[in-house]
């Protein structure tokens, strides 16, 4: 029906709906690159003109314009701005996005795949730590793009940062403050980011001819604030007391501040602290946390753009990307001026 | 096929799979109350026994066991524990859950309904502020349960807290500390929680014969930390300087701490601060924040249990629920002891 009625129909619909012929054509061809609101306006105009839209509505109802964003945990506020970036891209391109908070491992992969099928998903974004085997299993079913956490050895595109050099730069900065006993608080080593930040930390120490001391490397099994407070407090009360902490997450850095406050030591006078991620918490804490900024919104946005290109089978080369980080110096590493005229920092 | 082969089949499958006959029966009847992992084990056993599982797989692939949890924003860490509670209930009952972070208003309602249809969702949980008209529109399509934010005037079930009395209690506690000029930092008034907490604040003042002063009520348009820091800083530097802040969110309370630190005033000596929600941030801050605890995990869990009962059309009465809150006293209202032996509070 649509093809036969072609030009005259399109112009009449355009006239009635105030929507361009190009967009109407996209609605007719069930392109995902159309807002639901726009699609409905076109359908309303068609019905007013006496056309039967039943078939078009049925096709649209089944179209797969759904992206699933899989994250390991909503507890870590690190993910919220990444999701915002991805959503901005999804909306701009006429896709819906739903968030799935689940691990993807050998035990859960089948449930996850069943969910993808049931929801008729078009593609997957993930910031999760997924094994090679499971990544390949997913990639065989649907287009997938990894964001932040990734496996560069596979042929699956990703958008991330260079964790090794970001960590090395942060530790070099702490060394430049004259600190020599720099402890490291790290997250679970199954994550590439944790392995790479450890590598960067060790490289910086080696370059400065400082011997590594395993007793001042705190290796935690999850991003847990209370566990980190306990571990730091214990280290501060031991013979191995450090003069600085480098934390692979701002949550750990906040825990280091809390633990230090429970002793007679002062931040940054006795203990300098540098975090990672630049989540909102890092400026909420007192003293505010010096940290490595990740371009979170951009990481999400570009991963999603890449995913949509994969879904649309665009013939341009899809390259994986490493985005720049920057060190944001705040009060945990420099002398505080407690009374200031400025309400915001 | 299933009905004819009945008993013998079930016992053979049970023998081979190690799964109970009752569970196998639920798999055959495509009950949602079965884990995907279990369902797959049963299917594998059936295939090994020479049965064709094509039809059963097709039915399972289309079954609507998906719950959509709609939240206003992932920025506010308040929602993560609510979602955890809801997920625990969903998993226990064999449902999947995906999170949708979108406003639901006149502009977006059609897109949201289209999404529900496309994903073949079975029910909706929401912590969003939704108009009567849109709530009724959703309720006509799918079972819905409201969590925290709700409209008690409609016949739609909800699980929430009594915001009026929780706020009144918090302000009465601040009054009991001898404070008389209690400022209030509130969120957007389209939210019922914000209107009710304002009501509780005003009631407590009235009971104490303290005249309300509109100049010390900070009404913000969103849960935004930086905006709150600015507003509090301005108030602290004005002639109307309060001696305490009651904040309708811990994020605002954290902002009040930050703003006070930018002056010569001390918390809690000059300025007492009480927050709301008891999110993790409230114990991460220094000083840690006295706050009203909401049973977040339970709020999510019970909302989801209620939703599943609605989906299953259980004939038991579905009552709406008000859950208890409690005041957690921390350092923003009592004298701090800076040096302590305990690593955790």
Short mmCIF file of N, CA, C and O in Angstrom, two decimals, chain A residues 191-267:
data_model
loop_
_atom_site.label_atom_id
_atom_site.label_comp_id
_atom_site.label_asym_id
_atom_site.label_seq_id
_atom_site.Cartn_x
_atom_site.Cartn_y
_atom_site.Cartn_z
N UNK A 191 39.42 -7.79 36.99
CA UNK A 191 39.19 -6.64 36.12
C UNK A 191 40.51 -6.19 35.49
O UNK A 191 41.51 -6.05 36.18
N UNK A 192 40.45 -5.96 34.18
CA UNK A 192 41.63 -5.46 33.47
C UNK A 192 42.09 -4.13 34.05
O UNK A 192 43.28 -3.89 34.22
N UNK A 193 41.12 -3.24 34.40
CA UNK A 193 41.51 -1.93 34.92
C UNK A 193 42.36 -2.08 36.18
O UNK A 193 43.33 -1.33 36.39
N UNK A 194 42.04 -3.07 37.03
CA UNK A 194 42.77 -3.25 38.29
C UNK A 194 44.18 -3.78 38.00
O UNK A 194 45.17 -3.31 38.59
N UNK A 195 44.29 -4.72 37.06
CA UNK A 195 45.61 -5.25 36.70
C UNK A 195 46.47 -4.14 36.09
O UNK A 195 47.65 -4.00 36.40
N UNK A 196 45.85 -3.32 35.22
CA UNK A 196 46.61 -2.26 34.54
C UNK A 196 47.02 -1.14 35.49
O UNK A 196 48.11 -0.58 35.36
N UNK A 197 46.13 -0.80 36.44
CA UNK A 197 46.50 0.27 37.37
C UNK A 197 47.61 -0.20 38.31
O UNK A 197 48.49 0.57 38.68
N UNK A 198 47.59 -1.46 38.67
CA UNK A 198 48.67 -2.03 39.47
C UNK A 198 49.99 -1.96 38.69
O UNK A 198 51.03 -1.58 39.22
N UNK A 199 49.90 -2.30 37.41
CA UNK A 199 51.08 -2.26 36.54
C UNK A 199 51.66 -0.84 36.49
O UNK A 199 52.87 -0.64 36.64
N UNK A 200 50.79 0.15 36.29
CA UNK A 200 51.22 1.54 36.23
C UNK A 200 51.86 1.99 37.54
O UNK A 200 52.89 2.69 37.54
N UNK A 201 51.26 1.59 38.65
CA UNK A 201 51.79 1.90 39.99
C UNK A 201 53.20 1.34 40.14
O UNK A 201 54.15 2.04 40.54
N UNK A 202 53.37 0.06 39.78
CA UNK A 202 54.67 -0.60 39.93
C UNK A 202 55.71 0.01 38.99
O UNK A 202 56.88 0.19 39.38
N UNK A 203 55.31 0.35 37.78
CA UNK A 203 56.23 0.97 36.82
C UNK A 203 56.77 2.29 37.35
O UNK A 203 57.96 2.57 37.23
N UNK A 204 55.86 3.10 37.93
CA UNK A 204 56.28 4.41 38.45
C UNK A 204 57.28 4.24 39.59
O UNK A 204 58.27 4.97 39.68
N UNK A 205 57.02 3.25 40.47
CA UNK A 205 57.95 3.00 41.58
C UNK A 205 59.31 2.57 41.04
O UNK A 205 60.36 3.03 41.49
N UNK A 206 59.26 1.66 40.06
CA UNK A 206 60.50 1.15 39.50
C UNK A 206 61.32 2.28 38.86
O UNK A 206 62.54 2.37 39.09
N UNK A 207 60.64 3.14 38.10
CA UNK A 207 61.32 4.26 37.47
C UNK A 207 61.99 5.16 38.51
O UNK A 207 63.01 5.80 38.24
N UNK A 208 61.39 5.23 39.70
CA UNK A 208 61.93 6.09 40.76
C UNK A 208 62.89 5.32 41.66
O UNK A 208 63.30 5.84 42.71
N UNK A 209 63.22 4.09 41.27
CA UNK A 209 64.13 3.23 42.04
C UNK A 209 63.64 2.98 43.46
O UNK A 209 64.43 2.97 44.41
N UNK A 210 62.33 2.82 43.61
CA UNK A 210 61.75 2.49 44.91
C UNK A 210 61.32 1.03 44.88
O UNK A 210 60.60 0.61 43.96
N UNK A 211 61.78 0.29 45.87
CA UNK A 211 61.45 -1.13 45.88
C UNK A 211 59.99 -1.34 46.24
O UNK A 211 59.47 -0.68 47.14
N UNK A 212 59.32 -2.26 45.55
CA UNK A 212 57.92 -2.51 45.88
C UNK A 212 57.82 -3.24 47.22
O UNK A 212 58.66 -4.05 47.56
N UNK A 213 56.77 -2.90 47.99
CA UNK A 213 56.55 -3.54 49.28
C UNK A 213 55.14 -4.14 49.28
O UNK A 213 54.15 -3.40 49.38
N UNK A 214 55.03 -5.47 49.16
CA UNK A 214 53.69 -6.10 49.06
C UNK A 214 52.82 -5.78 50.27
O UNK A 214 51.59 -5.80 50.15
N UNK A 215 53.44 -5.45 51.41
CA UNK A 215 52.65 -5.16 52.62
C UNK A 215 51.86 -3.85 52.52
O UNK A 215 50.94 -3.63 53.30
N UNK A 216 52.22 -2.97 51.59
CA UNK A 216 51.45 -1.72 51.47
C UNK A 216 50.59 -1.72 50.20
O UNK A 216 50.13 -0.68 49.75
N UNK A 217 50.40 -2.91 49.63
CA UNK A 217 49.44 -3.03 48.52
C UNK A 217 48.19 -3.72 49.08
O UNK A 217 48.23 -4.89 49.45
N UNK A 218 47.11 -2.96 49.19
CA UNK A 218 45.86 -3.50 49.73
C UNK A 218 45.01 -3.99 48.55
O UNK A 218 44.60 -3.21 47.70
N UNK A 219 44.81 -5.29 48.50
CA UNK A 219 44.07 -5.88 47.39
C UNK A 219 42.68 -6.30 47.89
O UNK A 219 42.55 -7.26 48.63
N UNK A 220 41.65 -5.55 47.49
CA UNK A 220 40.29 -5.86 47.97
C UNK A 220 39.52 -6.70 46.95
O UNK A 220 39.81 -6.65 45.75
N UNK A 221 38.57 -7.45 47.46
CA UNK A 221 37.82 -8.35 46.57
C UNK A 221 36.58 -7.71 45.95
O UNK A 221 35.97 -8.25 45.05
N UNK A 222 36.20 -6.54 46.47
CA UNK A 222 35.13 -5.79 45.82
C UNK A 222 35.26 -4.31 46.13
O UNK A 222 36.03 -3.91 47.00
N UNK A 223 34.50 -3.48 45.38
CA UNK A 223 34.52 -2.03 45.64
C UNK A 223 33.62 -1.81 46.84
O UNK A 223 32.43 -1.53 46.72
N UNK A 224 34.21 -1.97 48.05
CA UNK A 224 33.42 -1.88 49.27
C UNK A 224 34.07 -0.88 50.22
O UNK A 224 35.22 -1.03 50.62
N UNK A 225 33.30 0.15 50.54
CA UNK A 225 33.81 1.26 51.35
C UNK A 225 34.25 0.79 52.75
O UNK A 225 35.37 1.09 53.18
N UNK A 226 33.39 0.05 53.43
CA UNK A 226 33.69 -0.36 54.81
C UNK A 226 34.94 -1.25 54.89
O UNK A 226 35.78 -1.09 55.78
N UNK A 227 35.05 -2.18 53.95
CA UNK A 227 36.22 -3.05 53.91
C UNK A 227 37.49 -2.23 53.72
O UNK A 227 38.53 -2.50 54.33
N UNK A 228 37.41 -1.21 52.86
CA UNK A 228 38.57 -0.36 52.60
C UNK A 228 38.93 0.46 53.83
O UNK A 228 40.12 0.60 54.16
N UNK A 229 37.93 0.98 54.56
CA UNK A 229 38.22 1.74 55.79
C UNK A 229 39.00 0.86 56.77
O UNK A 229 40.04 1.27 57.31
N UNK A 230 38.52 -0.36 56.98
CA UNK A 230 39.19 -1.28 57.90
C UNK A 230 40.63 -1.54 57.49
O UNK A 230 41.55 -1.50 58.31
N UNK A 231 40.83 -1.84 56.21
CA UNK A 231 42.17 -2.20 55.72
C UNK A 231 43.14 -1.03 55.86
O UNK A 231 44.29 -1.21 56.29
N UNK A 232 42.67 0.17 55.52
CA UNK A 232 43.54 1.35 55.61
C UNK A 232 43.87 1.65 57.08
O UNK A 232 45.01 1.93 57.43
N UNK A 233 42.85 1.56 57.94
CA UNK A 233 43.05 1.83 59.37
C UNK A 233 44.12 0.91 59.96
O UNK A 233 45.00 1.33 60.71
N UNK A 234 44.02 -0.36 59.55
CA UNK A 234 44.98 -1.36 60.02
C UNK A 234 46.41 -1.01 59.57
O UNK A 234 47.35 -1.06 60.35
N UNK A 235 46.53 -0.63 58.30
CA UNK A 235 47.85 -0.29 57.75
C UNK A 235 48.43 0.95 58.43
O UNK A 235 49.63 1.02 58.74
N UNK A 236 47.55 1.94 58.72
CA UNK A 236 48.01 3.18 59.36
C UNK A 236 48.51 2.91 60.78
O UNK A 236 49.33 3.66 61.30
N UNK A 237 47.98 1.86 61.40
CA UNK A 237 48.38 1.53 62.77
C UNK A 237 49.49 0.48 62.82
O UNK A 237 49.84 -0.01 63.89
N UNK A 238 50.03 0.13 61.65
CA UNK A 238 51.09 -0.88 61.62
C UNK A 238 52.46 -0.21 61.53
O UNK A 238 52.56 1.01 61.40
N UNK A 239 53.50 -1.03 61.57
CA UNK A 239 54.87 -0.49 61.45
C UNK A 239 55.16 -0.01 60.02
O UNK A 239 56.12 0.72 59.78
N UNK A 240 54.33 -0.46 59.11
CA UNK A 240 54.57 -0.17 57.69
C UNK A 240 53.83 1.09 57.24
O UNK A 240 53.48 1.22 56.07
N UNK A 241 53.51 1.99 58.16
CA UNK A 241 52.70 3.16 57.83
C UNK A 241 53.19 3.91 56.59
O UNK A 241 54.36 4.32 56.54
N UNK A 242 52.35 4.09 55.59
CA UNK A 242 52.76 4.81 54.38
C UNK A 242 52.64 6.32 54.57
O UNK A 242 52.10 6.77 55.58
N UNK A 243 53.15 7.10 53.62
CA UNK A 243 52.95 8.56 53.67
C UNK A 243 51.99 9.03 52.57
O UNK A 243 51.74 10.22 52.42
N UNK A 244 51.49 8.05 51.79
CA UNK A 244 50.50 8.40 50.75
C UNK A 244 49.73 7.15 50.33
O UNK A 244 50.20 6.03 50.52
N UNK A 245 48.52 7.39 49.81
CA UNK A 245 47.72 6.30 49.23
C UNK A 245 47.37 6.65 47.80
O UNK A 245 46.90 7.77 47.52
N UNK A 246 47.58 5.69 46.92
CA UNK A 246 47.00 5.80 45.58
C UNK A 246 45.88 4.77 45.54
O UNK A 246 46.09 3.60 45.86
N UNK A 247 44.66 5.21 45.21
CA UNK A 247 43.49 4.33 45.24
C UNK A 247 42.95 4.15 43.83
O UNK A 247 42.85 5.13 43.08
N UNK A 248 42.62 2.93 43.45
CA UNK A 248 42.15 2.68 42.09
C UNK A 248 40.67 3.04 41.92
O UNK A 248 40.07 2.79 40.89
N UNK A 249 40.09 3.65 42.96
CA UNK A 249 38.70 4.13 42.88
C UNK A 249 38.52 5.24 43.91
O UNK A 249 39.13 5.22 44.98
N UNK A 250 37.69 6.23 43.59
CA UNK A 250 37.43 7.32 44.53
C UNK A 250 36.77 6.81 45.81
O UNK A 250 36.91 7.41 46.88
N UNK A 251 36.01 5.71 45.70
CA UNK A 251 35.37 5.13 46.89
C UNK A 251 36.45 4.70 47.89
O UNK A 251 36.33 4.95 49.09
N UNK A 252 37.52 4.09 47.39
CA UNK A 252 38.64 3.70 48.25
C UNK A 252 39.35 4.94 48.82
O UNK A 252 39.79 4.93 49.98
N UNK A 253 39.48 5.97 48.00
CA UNK A 253 40.14 7.20 48.47
C UNK A 253 39.33 7.83 49.61
O UNK A 253 39.89 8.28 50.61
N UNK A 254 37.99 7.82 49.46
CA UNK A 254 37.11 8.35 50.52
C UNK A 254 37.29 7.51 51.79
O UNK A 254 37.30 8.05 52.90
N UNK A 255 37.45 6.22 51.62
CA UNK A 255 37.67 5.33 52.77
C UNK A 255 39.01 5.64 53.45
O UNK A 255 39.12 5.61 54.67
N UNK A 256 40.01 5.98 52.64
CA UNK A 256 41.33 6.31 53.20
C UNK A 256 41.25 7.60 54.03
O UNK A 256 41.89 7.71 55.08
N UNK A 257 40.45 8.57 53.56
CA UNK A 257 40.26 9.80 54.34
C UNK A 257 39.60 9.46 55.68
O UNK A 257 40.06 9.88 56.75
N UNK A 258 38.52 8.68 55.62
CA UNK A 258 37.78 8.32 56.83
C UNK A 258 38.69 7.60 57.83
O UNK A 258 38.71 7.93 59.02
N UNK A 259 39.47 6.63 57.34
CA UNK A 259 40.35 5.85 58.22
C UNK A 259 41.42 6.75 58.84
O UNK A 259 41.74 6.63 60.02
N UNK A 260 41.97 7.68 58.04
CA UNK A 260 43.02 8.58 58.55
C UNK A 260 42.45 9.48 59.64
O UNK A 260 43.12 9.76 60.64
N UNK A 261 41.19 9.93 59.46
CA UNK A 261 40.56 10.79 60.47
C UNK A 261 40.37 10.07 61.79
O UNK A 261 40.20 10.71 62.82
N UNK A 262 40.35 8.76 61.75
CA UNK A 262 40.20 7.99 62.98
C UNK A 262 41.54 7.80 63.71
O UNK A 262 41.61 7.13 64.73
N UNK A 263 42.60 8.35 63.14
CA UNK A 263 43.91 8.34 63.80
C UNK A 263 44.28 9.79 64.12
O UNK A 263 43.47 10.70 63.86
N UNK A 264 45.50 10.01 64.64
CA UNK A 264 45.92 11.40 64.90
C UNK A 264 46.59 12.02 63.68
O UNK A 264 47.01 13.17 63.70
N UNK A 265 46.65 11.26 62.59
CA UNK A 265 47.30 11.75 61.37
C UNK A 265 46.39 12.71 60.59
O UNK A 265 45.18 12.66 60.72
N UNK A 266 47.01 13.57 59.79
CA UNK A 266 46.25 14.55 59.00
C UNK A 266 46.46 14.35 57.50
O UNK A 266 47.55 14.02 57.06
N UNK A 267 45.36 14.56 56.76
CA UNK A 267 45.42 14.58 55.29
C UNK A 267 45.42 16.06 54.87
O UNK A 267 44.59 16.83 55.35
#
